[in-house]
mmCIF file of C-alpha atoms in Angstrom:
data_model
loop_
_atom_site.group_PDB
_atom_site.id
_atom_site.type_symbol
_atom_site.label_atom_id
_atom_site.label_comp_id
_atom_site.label_asym_id
_atom_site.label_seq_id
_atom_site.Cartn_x
_atom_site.Cartn_y
_atom_site.Cartn_z
ATOM 1 C CA MET A 28 -2.989 -8.611 -39.379
ATOM 2 C CA THR A 29 -1.990 -6.270 -36.544
ATOM 3 C CA ARG A 30 -1.982 -7.871 -33.105
ATOM 4 C CA PRO A 31 -3.834 -5.977 -30.351
ATOM 5 C CA PRO A 32 -1.593 -4.479 -27.652
ATOM 6 C CA LEU A 33 -0.891 -6.661 -24.648
ATOM 7 C CA LEU A 34 -2.330 -4.021 -22.273
ATOM 8 C CA LEU A 35 -4.128 -0.774 -22.924
ATOM 9 C CA PRO A 36 -5.727 1.889 -20.717
ATOM 10 C CA ARG A 37 -9.515 2.080 -20.625
ATOM 11 C CA PRO A 38 -11.855 4.083 -18.386
ATOM 12 C CA GLU A 39 -12.212 1.061 -16.096
ATOM 13 C CA GLY A 40 -8.432 0.597 -15.787
ATOM 14 C CA LEU A 41 -5.690 -1.357 -17.546
ATOM 15 C CA TYR A 42 -7.245 -3.884 -19.934
ATOM 16 C CA CYS A 43 -5.756 -7.004 -21.516
ATOM 17 C CA PRO A 44 -7.510 -7.801 -24.830
ATOM 18 C CA GLY A 45 -5.787 -11.185 -25.166
ATOM 19 C CA GLY A 46 -7.076 -12.357 -21.791
ATOM 20 C CA ASP A 47 -10.221 -10.202 -21.597
ATOM 21 C CA PHE A 48 -9.496 -8.985 -18.066
ATOM 22 C CA PHE A 49 -8.724 -5.769 -16.228
ATOM 23 C CA ILE A 50 -6.012 -5.145 -13.615
ATOM 24 C CA ASP A 51 -7.165 -3.206 -10.524
ATOM 25 C CA PRO A 52 -10.253 -1.800 -12.288
ATOM 26 C CA THR A 53 -11.892 1.199 -10.645
ATOM 27 C CA ARG A 54 -15.431 0.014 -11.404
ATOM 28 C CA PRO A 55 -17.097 -3.436 -11.563
ATOM 29 C CA VAL A 56 -16.031 -5.569 -14.548
ATOM 30 C CA PRO A 57 -16.634 -9.193 -15.615
ATOM 31 C CA ARG A 58 -13.046 -10.311 -14.807
ATOM 32 C CA ALA A 59 -10.481 -8.551 -12.613
ATOM 33 C CA LEU A 60 -6.943 -9.325 -11.507
ATOM 34 C CA ILE A 61 -6.161 -7.527 -8.237
ATOM 35 C CA THR A 62 -2.682 -6.517 -7.032
ATOM 36 C CA HIS A 63 -3.554 -5.947 -3.358
ATOM 37 C CA GLY A 64 -6.340 -5.386 -0.867
ATOM 38 C CA HIS A 65 -6.395 -1.591 -0.474
ATOM 39 C CA SER A 66 -9.784 -0.160 -1.358
ATOM 40 C CA ASP A 67 -8.451 2.049 -4.148
ATOM 41 C CA HIS A 68 -7.248 -1.074 -6.000
ATOM 42 C CA ALA A 69 -9.525 -3.855 -4.732
ATOM 43 C CA ARG A 70 -13.178 -3.024 -5.157
ATOM 44 C CA PRO A 71 -16.212 -5.288 -4.715
ATOM 45 C CA GLY A 72 -18.745 -6.168 -7.366
ATOM 46 C CA HIS A 73 -16.627 -7.842 -10.054
ATOM 47 C CA GLY A 74 -17.787 -11.000 -11.783
ATOM 48 C CA ALA A 75 -14.581 -13.019 -11.308
ATOM 49 C CA VAL A 76 -11.533 -12.019 -9.267
ATOM 50 C CA MET A 77 -8.040 -13.484 -9.368
ATOM 51 C CA ALA A 78 -5.508 -12.509 -6.702
ATOM 52 C CA THR A 79 -3.142 -13.999 -4.162
ATOM 53 C CA ARG A 80 -4.793 -16.079 -1.450
ATOM 54 C CA GLN A 81 -4.045 -13.417 1.160
ATOM 55 C CA THR A 82 -5.552 -10.636 -0.964
ATOM 56 C CA LEU A 83 -8.693 -12.709 -1.531
ATOM 57 C CA ASP A 84 -8.926 -13.327 2.223
ATOM 58 C CA ILE A 85 -8.479 -9.618 2.929
ATOM 59 C CA MET A 86 -11.163 -8.679 0.400
ATOM 60 C CA ALA A 87 -13.538 -11.107 2.096
ATOM 61 C CA ILE A 88 -12.752 -9.557 5.494
ATOM 62 C CA ARG A 89 -13.354 -6.044 4.198
ATOM 63 C CA TYR A 90 -16.301 -6.580 1.850
ATOM 64 C CA GLY A 91 -17.900 -9.866 2.889
ATOM 65 C CA GLU A 92 -17.644 -13.340 1.386
ATOM 66 C CA ASP A 93 -19.794 -12.333 -1.593
ATOM 67 C CA PHE A 94 -17.464 -9.528 -2.769
ATOM 68 C CA ALA A 95 -17.354 -11.176 -6.237
ATOM 69 C CA HIS A 96 -19.333 -13.799 -8.109
ATOM 70 C CA SER A 97 -16.297 -16.103 -8.198
ATOM 71 C CA ARG A 98 -12.677 -16.018 -7.090
ATOM 72 C CA GLN A 99 -9.459 -17.754 -8.138
ATOM 73 C CA THR A 100 -6.213 -17.986 -6.198
ATOM 74 C CA ALA A 101 -3.097 -17.048 -8.149
ATOM 75 C CA GLU A 102 -0.746 -20.032 -7.982
ATOM 76 C CA GLY A 103 2.127 -20.051 -10.454
ATOM 77 C CA PRO A 104 1.917 -19.042 -14.117
ATOM 78 C CA THR A 105 -1.662 -19.271 -15.371
ATOM 79 C CA ARG A 106 -2.942 -19.211 -18.930
ATOM 80 C CA ILE A 107 -5.845 -16.825 -19.521
ATOM 81 C CA GLY A 108 -6.944 -16.673 -23.144
ATOM 82 C CA ASP A 109 -3.893 -15.864 -25.252
ATOM 83 C CA VAL A 110 -1.653 -14.659 -22.390
ATOM 84 C CA THR A 111 0.096 -16.043 -19.331
ATOM 85 C CA VAL A 112 -0.146 -14.231 -16.006
ATOM 86 C CA SER A 113 1.898 -14.643 -12.837
ATOM 87 C CA PHE A 114 1.913 -12.897 -9.470
ATOM 88 C CA HIS A 115 5.119 -11.748 -7.725
ATOM 89 C CA PRO A 116 5.582 -10.087 -4.291
ATOM 90 C CA ALA A 117 5.389 -6.290 -4.277
ATOM 91 C CA GLY A 118 6.518 -5.568 -0.703
ATOM 92 C CA HIS A 119 3.606 -3.167 -0.123
ATOM 93 C CA VAL A 120 1.156 -4.896 2.235
ATOM 94 C CA LEU A 121 0.293 -8.493 3.137
ATOM 95 C CA GLY A 122 -0.650 -10.366 -0.033
ATOM 96 C CA SER A 123 0.408 -7.566 -2.380
ATOM 97 C CA ALA A 124 1.678 -8.638 -5.779
ATOM 98 C CA GLN A 125 2.998 -7.389 -9.062
ATOM 99 C CA ILE A 126 1.183 -8.951 -11.995
ATOM 100 C CA ALA A 127 3.233 -10.084 -14.982
ATOM 101 C CA VAL A 128 1.306 -10.410 -18.254
ATOM 102 C CA GLU A 129 3.167 -12.280 -20.979
ATOM 103 C CA SER A 130 2.639 -13.122 -24.641
ATOM 104 C CA ALA A 131 4.981 -14.999 -26.942
ATOM 105 C CA THR A 132 6.900 -11.787 -27.641
ATOM 106 C CA GLN A 133 6.446 -9.421 -24.696
ATOM 107 C CA ARG A 134 6.210 -9.259 -20.916
ATOM 108 C CA ILE A 135 4.605 -6.365 -19.035
ATOM 109 C CA VAL A 136 4.837 -6.140 -15.251
ATOM 110 C CA VAL A 137 2.128 -4.137 -13.492
ATOM 111 C CA SER A 138 3.616 -3.336 -10.098
ATOM 112 C CA GLY A 139 0.500 -1.949 -8.378
ATOM 113 C CA ASP A 140 1.828 -0.204 -5.266
ATOM 114 C CA TYR A 141 5.248 -1.396 -4.145
ATOM 115 C CA ALA A 142 7.993 -0.792 -1.582
ATOM 116 C CA ARG A 143 11.665 -1.726 -1.340
ATOM 117 C CA VAL A 144 12.179 -1.411 2.436
ATOM 118 C CA PRO A 145 11.919 -4.863 4.071
ATOM 119 C CA THR A 146 9.152 -5.302 6.639
ATOM 120 C CA ALA A 147 8.003 -8.173 8.840
ATOM 121 C CA THR A 148 4.426 -7.777 7.649
ATOM 122 C CA CYS A 149 4.725 -8.930 4.020
ATOM 123 C CA ALA A 150 6.993 -10.649 1.507
ATOM 124 C CA PRO A 151 9.724 -8.437 -0.003
ATOM 125 C CA PHE A 152 9.577 -6.959 -3.502
ATOM 126 C CA GLU A 153 10.745 -9.352 -6.197
ATOM 127 C CA PRO A 154 12.413 -7.738 -9.237
ATOM 128 C CA VAL A 155 10.862 -9.271 -12.366
ATOM 129 C CA PRO A 156 12.631 -8.694 -15.713
ATOM 130 C CA CYS A 157 10.242 -7.191 -18.243
ATOM 131 C CA ASP A 158 9.906 -5.272 -21.480
ATOM 132 C CA ILE A 159 7.492 -2.745 -19.977
ATOM 133 C CA PHE A 160 7.335 -1.813 -16.289
ATOM 134 C CA VAL A 161 4.111 -0.205 -15.101
ATOM 135 C CA THR A 162 4.933 1.844 -12.030
ATOM 136 C CA GLU A 163 3.119 3.977 -9.502
ATOM 137 C CA ALA A 164 4.435 7.492 -8.879
ATOM 138 C CA THR A 165 2.910 8.315 -5.493
ATOM 139 C CA PHE A 166 6.095 9.894 -4.145
ATOM 140 C CA ALA A 167 7.759 10.592 -7.486
ATOM 141 C CA LEU A 168 9.396 13.889 -6.623
ATOM 142 C CA PRO A 169 13.078 14.259 -5.666
ATOM 143 C CA VAL A 170 12.054 15.839 -2.352
ATOM 144 C CA PHE A 171 10.604 12.537 -1.125
ATOM 145 C CA ARG A 172 13.360 10.644 0.661
ATOM 146 C CA HIS A 173 11.904 8.545 3.451
ATOM 147 C CA PRO A 174 14.038 8.040 6.578
ATOM 148 C CA PRO A 175 14.674 4.502 7.845
ATOM 149 C CA PRO A 176 11.629 3.237 9.784
ATOM 150 C CA GLU A 177 13.690 2.619 12.915
ATOM 151 C CA VAL A 178 14.519 6.346 13.043
ATOM 152 C CA GLU A 179 10.828 7.290 13.077
ATOM 153 C CA ILE A 180 9.967 4.630 15.651
ATOM 154 C CA ALA A 181 12.794 5.923 17.851
ATOM 155 C CA ARG A 182 11.234 9.407 17.653
ATOM 156 C CA LEU A 183 7.896 7.946 18.732
ATOM 157 C CA LEU A 184 9.401 6.083 21.680
ATOM 158 C CA ALA A 185 11.358 9.179 22.719
ATOM 159 C CA SER A 186 8.092 11.113 22.822
ATOM 160 C CA VAL A 187 6.422 8.380 24.887
ATOM 161 C CA ALA A 188 9.301 8.529 27.361
ATOM 162 C CA ALA A 189 9.188 12.337 27.482
ATOM 163 C CA PHE A 190 5.441 12.495 28.154
ATOM 164 C CA PRO A 191 4.571 9.520 30.397
ATOM 165 C CA GLU A 192 1.344 11.178 31.562
ATOM 166 C CA ARG A 193 -0.030 11.416 27.991
ATOM 167 C CA SER A 194 -1.270 8.750 25.612
ATOM 168 C CA HIS A 195 0.059 8.570 22.054
ATOM 169 C CA LEU A 196 -2.591 8.137 19.363
ATOM 170 C CA ILE A 197 -1.165 7.005 16.028
ATOM 171 C CA GLY A 198 -3.263 7.339 12.895
ATOM 172 C CA ALA A 199 -2.556 4.433 10.560
ATOM 173 C CA TYR A 200 -4.535 2.912 7.701
ATOM 174 C CA ALA A 201 -6.274 -0.310 8.674
ATOM 175 C CA LEU A 202 -4.530 -2.579 6.172
ATOM 176 C CA GLY A 203 -0.753 -2.687 6.184
ATOM 177 C CA LYS A 204 0.272 0.511 7.915
ATOM 178 C CA ALA A 205 -1.276 -0.294 11.310
ATOM 179 C CA GLN A 206 0.322 -3.746 11.409
ATOM 180 C CA ARG A 207 3.647 -2.384 10.202
ATOM 181 C CA VAL A 208 3.734 0.245 12.968
ATOM 182 C CA ILE A 209 3.013 -2.481 15.514
ATOM 183 C CA ALA A 210 5.702 -4.774 14.082
ATOM 184 C CA GLU A 211 8.263 -1.940 14.021
ATOM 185 C CA LEU A 212 7.472 -1.103 17.648
ATOM 186 C CA ARG A 213 8.021 -4.739 18.617
ATOM 187 C CA ARG A 214 11.291 -4.808 16.676
ATOM 188 C CA ALA A 215 12.407 -1.725 18.613
ATOM 189 C CA GLY A 216 11.779 -3.524 21.921
ATOM 190 C CA TRP A 217 8.362 -2.121 22.921
ATOM 191 C CA ASP A 218 6.792 -5.171 24.591
ATOM 192 C CA ALA A 219 3.954 -3.453 26.463
ATOM 193 C CA PRO A 220 0.375 -3.971 25.247
ATOM 194 C CA ILE A 221 -0.616 -1.864 22.249
ATOM 195 C CA HIS A 222 -4.206 -0.648 22.156
ATOM 196 C CA ILE A 223 -6.081 -0.735 18.845
ATOM 197 C CA HIS A 224 -9.315 0.710 17.510
ATOM 198 C CA GLY A 225 -12.010 -1.862 16.775
ATOM 199 C CA ALA A 226 -11.755 -1.175 13.035
ATOM 200 C CA LEU A 227 -8.264 -2.722 13.070
ATOM 201 C CA GLN A 228 -9.101 -5.891 14.990
ATOM 202 C CA ARG A 229 -10.042 -8.313 12.205
ATOM 203 C CA LEU A 230 -7.120 -7.370 9.972
ATOM 204 C CA CYS A 231 -4.676 -7.589 12.876
ATOM 205 C CA ASP A 232 -6.124 -11.008 13.766
ATOM 206 C CA TYR A 233 -5.617 -12.100 10.159
ATOM 207 C CA HIS A 234 -1.966 -11.001 10.177
ATOM 208 C CA VAL A 235 -1.410 -13.006 13.363
ATOM 209 C CA ALA A 236 -3.107 -16.028 11.755
ATOM 210 C CA GLN A 237 -0.626 -15.662 8.868
ATOM 211 C CA GLY A 238 2.287 -16.024 11.294
ATOM 212 C CA ILE A 239 3.096 -12.349 11.903
ATOM 213 C CA ASP A 240 3.823 -11.714 15.581
ATOM 214 C CA LEU A 241 2.200 -8.475 16.732
ATOM 215 C CA GLY A 242 2.540 -9.087 20.471
ATOM 216 C CA GLU A 243 -0.239 -8.309 22.933
ATOM 217 C CA LEU A 244 -3.009 -6.178 21.451
ATOM 218 C CA ARG A 245 -5.866 -4.791 23.536
ATOM 219 C CA PRO A 246 -9.098 -3.037 22.545
ATOM 220 C CA ALA A 247 -8.752 0.716 22.959
ATOM 221 C CA THR A 248 -12.223 0.837 24.519
ATOM 222 C CA GLU A 249 -11.296 -1.129 27.634
ATOM 223 C CA GLY A 250 -10.211 0.786 30.726
ATOM 224 C CA GLN A 251 -10.565 4.204 32.301
ATOM 225 C CA LYS A 252 -9.038 7.391 30.930
ATOM 226 C CA SER A 253 -6.205 7.292 33.429
ATOM 227 C CA ASP A 254 -5.302 3.742 32.340
ATOM 228 C CA PHE A 255 -4.030 5.069 29.011
ATOM 229 C CA ALA A 256 -1.327 7.337 30.435
ATOM 230 C CA GLY A 257 1.888 6.365 28.654
ATOM 231 C CA ALA A 258 0.003 4.026 26.321
ATOM 232 C CA ILE A 259 0.311 3.668 22.565
ATOM 233 C CA VAL A 260 -3.015 3.570 20.732
ATOM 234 C CA ILE A 261 -3.414 2.907 17.008
ATOM 235 C CA ALA A 262 -6.538 3.867 15.076
ATOM 236 C CA PRO A 263 -7.698 4.775 11.573
ATOM 237 C CA PRO A 264 -7.067 8.489 10.908
ATOM 238 C CA SER A 265 -10.814 9.099 10.666
ATOM 239 C CA ALA A 266 -11.251 8.188 14.345
ATOM 240 C CA PHE A 267 -9.441 11.339 15.443
ATOM 241 C CA ALA A 268 -12.182 13.563 14.054
ATOM 242 C CA ALA A 269 -14.741 11.925 16.343
ATOM 243 C CA THR A 270 -15.378 12.062 20.076
ATOM 244 C CA TRP A 271 -13.628 8.678 20.290
ATOM 245 C CA ALA A 272 -10.236 10.347 20.759
ATOM 246 C CA GLN A 273 -11.464 12.344 23.746
ATOM 247 C CA ARG A 274 -11.404 9.309 26.009
ATOM 248 C CA PHE A 275 -7.591 9.404 26.213
ATOM 249 C CA PRO A 276 -5.511 11.623 28.534
ATOM 250 C CA ASP A 277 -4.110 14.690 26.732
ATOM 251 C CA PRO A 278 -3.233 12.589 23.672
ATOM 252 C CA VAL A 279 -0.243 13.234 21.455
ATOM 253 C CA ILE A 280 -1.700 12.959 17.956
ATOM 254 C CA ALA A 281 0.623 11.180 15.542
ATOM 255 C CA PHE A 282 0.127 10.001 11.980
ATOM 256 C CA ALA A 283 2.184 7.352 10.157
ATOM 257 C CA SER A 284 2.441 8.139 6.449
ATOM 258 C CA GLY A 285 4.949 9.040 3.775
ATOM 259 C CA TRP A 286 2.937 12.246 3.387
ATOM 260 C CA MET A 287 4.072 13.396 6.818
ATOM 261 C CA GLN A 288 7.213 14.685 5.117
ATOM 262 C CA VAL A 289 4.949 17.483 3.834
ATOM 263 C CA ARG A 290 4.580 19.737 6.877
ATOM 264 C CA ALA A 291 1.450 21.425 5.536
ATOM 265 C CA ARG A 292 -0.340 18.067 5.493
ATOM 266 C CA ALA A 293 0.628 17.412 9.103
ATOM 267 C CA ARG A 294 -0.649 20.832 10.147
ATOM 268 C CA GLN A 295 -3.911 20.357 8.275
ATOM 269 C CA ARG A 296 -4.550 17.137 10.178
ATOM 270 C CA GLY A 297 -3.584 18.627 13.540
ATOM 271 C CA VAL A 298 -0.689 16.192 13.853
ATOM 272 C CA GLU A 299 1.704 16.900 16.716
ATOM 273 C CA LEU A 300 4.061 14.021 15.946
ATOM 274 C CA PRO A 301 4.363 13.297 12.195
ATOM 275 C CA LEU A 302 5.907 9.859 11.519
ATOM 276 C CA ILE A 303 7.318 9.419 8.021
ATOM 277 C CA LEU A 304 6.515 5.736 7.516
ATOM 278 C CA SER A 305 5.631 4.753 3.966
ATOM 279 C CA ASP A 306 4.606 1.547 2.216
ATOM 280 C CA HIS A 307 5.565 3.043 -1.152
ATOM 281 C CA VAL A 308 8.911 3.651 -2.840
ATOM 282 C CA ASP A 309 10.377 7.120 -2.390
ATOM 283 C CA TRP A 310 12.193 8.933 -5.199
ATOM 284 C CA PRO A 311 15.603 7.207 -4.829
ATOM 285 C CA GLN A 312 13.981 3.766 -4.501
ATOM 286 C CA LEU A 313 11.695 4.404 -7.474
ATOM 287 C CA THR A 314 14.477 5.486 -9.811
ATOM 288 C CA ALA A 315 16.770 2.726 -8.526
ATOM 289 C CA THR A 316 14.100 0.120 -9.253
ATOM 290 C CA ILE A 317 13.654 1.329 -12.826
ATOM 291 C CA THR A 318 17.433 1.383 -13.274
ATOM 292 C CA GLU A 319 17.712 -2.158 -11.904
ATOM 293 C CA LEU A 320 14.955 -3.567 -14.112
ATOM 294 C CA ASN A 321 16.046 -1.514 -17.131
ATOM 295 C CA PRO A 322 12.850 -2.114 -19.133
ATOM 296 C CA ALA A 323 12.504 -0.997 -22.731
ATOM 297 C CA GLU A 324 9.642 1.272 -21.639
ATOM 298 C CA VAL A 325 8.146 2.664 -18.428
ATOM 299 C CA TRP A 326 4.420 3.308 -18.026
ATOM 300 C CA ILE A 327 3.321 5.557 -15.159
ATOM 301 C CA THR A 328 -0.126 4.819 -13.788
ATOM 302 C CA HIS A 329 -0.830 7.328 -11.021
ATOM 303 C CA GLY A 330 0.831 9.921 -8.849
ATOM 304 C CA ARG A 331 3.392 12.610 -9.717
ATOM 305 C CA GLU A 332 3.931 11.740 -13.359
ATOM 306 C CA ASP A 333 5.729 14.847 -14.627
ATOM 307 C CA ALA A 334 8.945 14.521 -12.602
ATOM 308 C CA LEU A 335 9.320 10.837 -13.391
ATOM 309 C CA MET A 336 8.645 11.462 -17.080
ATOM 310 C CA ARG A 337 11.395 14.109 -17.036
ATOM 311 C CA TRP A 338 13.823 11.750 -15.258
ATOM 312 C CA CYS A 339 13.137 9.073 -17.873
ATOM 313 C CA GLU A 340 13.779 11.606 -20.614
ATOM 314 C CA LEU A 341 17.078 12.700 -19.049
ATOM 315 C CA THR A 342 18.203 9.082 -18.650
ATOM 316 C CA GLN A 343 17.099 8.259 -22.205
ATOM 317 C CA ARG A 344 14.322 5.884 -21.215
ATOM 318 C CA ALA A 345 11.099 5.575 -23.160
ATOM 319 C CA ALA A 346 8.132 6.424 -20.933
ATOM 320 C CA ARG A 347 4.461 7.311 -21.125
ATOM 321 C CA PRO A 348 1.904 8.514 -18.580
ATOM 322 C CA LEU A 349 -1.316 6.523 -18.534
ATOM 323 C CA HIS A 350 -3.357 9.189 -16.719
ATOM 324 C CA LEU A 351 -5.364 6.559 -14.872
ATOM 325 C CA VAL A 352 -7.533 7.997 -12.118
ATOM 326 C CA GLY A 353 -8.947 6.505 -8.947
ATOM 327 C CA TYR A 354 -5.748 5.376 -7.229
ATOM 328 C CA GLU A 355 -4.909 7.478 -4.196
ATOM 329 C CA ASP A 356 -4.349 6.935 -0.505
ATOM 330 C CA GLU A 357 -6.952 4.509 0.720
ATOM 331 C CA ALA A 358 -10.147 6.203 1.860
ATOM 332 C CA GLU A 359 -11.044 5.598 5.487
#
């Protein structure tokens, strides 16, 4: 009798027949295992959800306490049906995890989104030996080589010093990127208050409650226009399209994203100061991770699949694209 595959792609997402669950499904399902709290991976409406404690907390903050019928905290290897699952740090955002699914004969690691650059805002990526590594390919083109974060923060602080009469508005996604920008600023020695949009408050408060020092944060709605001269303000990118941004003095519009390496994207968003800060692996980190793990096969879930497929071919690695849809930069 032929055994069913350990994981297989379905319209809802990656499915495990032996455990009857999906990983990061893109629509409501009876049982979901979630890698991290970004809205393109963690969606409300599932029957049962299993994730790290921090991801469950973040989902409750974002969607309300009733985001799923039931929830289970991932704590050590857990038996689900005929398979064993375990969660391992992914280095992407607070609570993010790779999910290892294991049978008696095979282990598949679903990495979700992951990063290899250490940050104060989440646990570092943990390499997990596996037979099959399921990887993202968000920045899977050789052109993507992200500079060290301290270089980009130094550019930001140089701009603040050069334009003391202007405020600096930094677009950053509410979960992960905003807190990372704040932590990097603190690491660089910026100890002045940082002003944040109200949409960031609860997630910043949660990071602080988890022991991450973000320094003094103030609501960006308090004070007169002149009070924000020389100030750093962080907000979701969507806020810049509204009248909200007009309350600041001649603001320098910045945006923190790995996509800021693409100049056309910066121009389209009206970004004066693009900051190349990414929570994903770039091309060298992606290929180095696959080389380090050396799995028997690589599965590519989303992003720029063609270049990574070609690299695997040239390095004599078995690979397949899964053509899963629904995983992109988090919608704001």
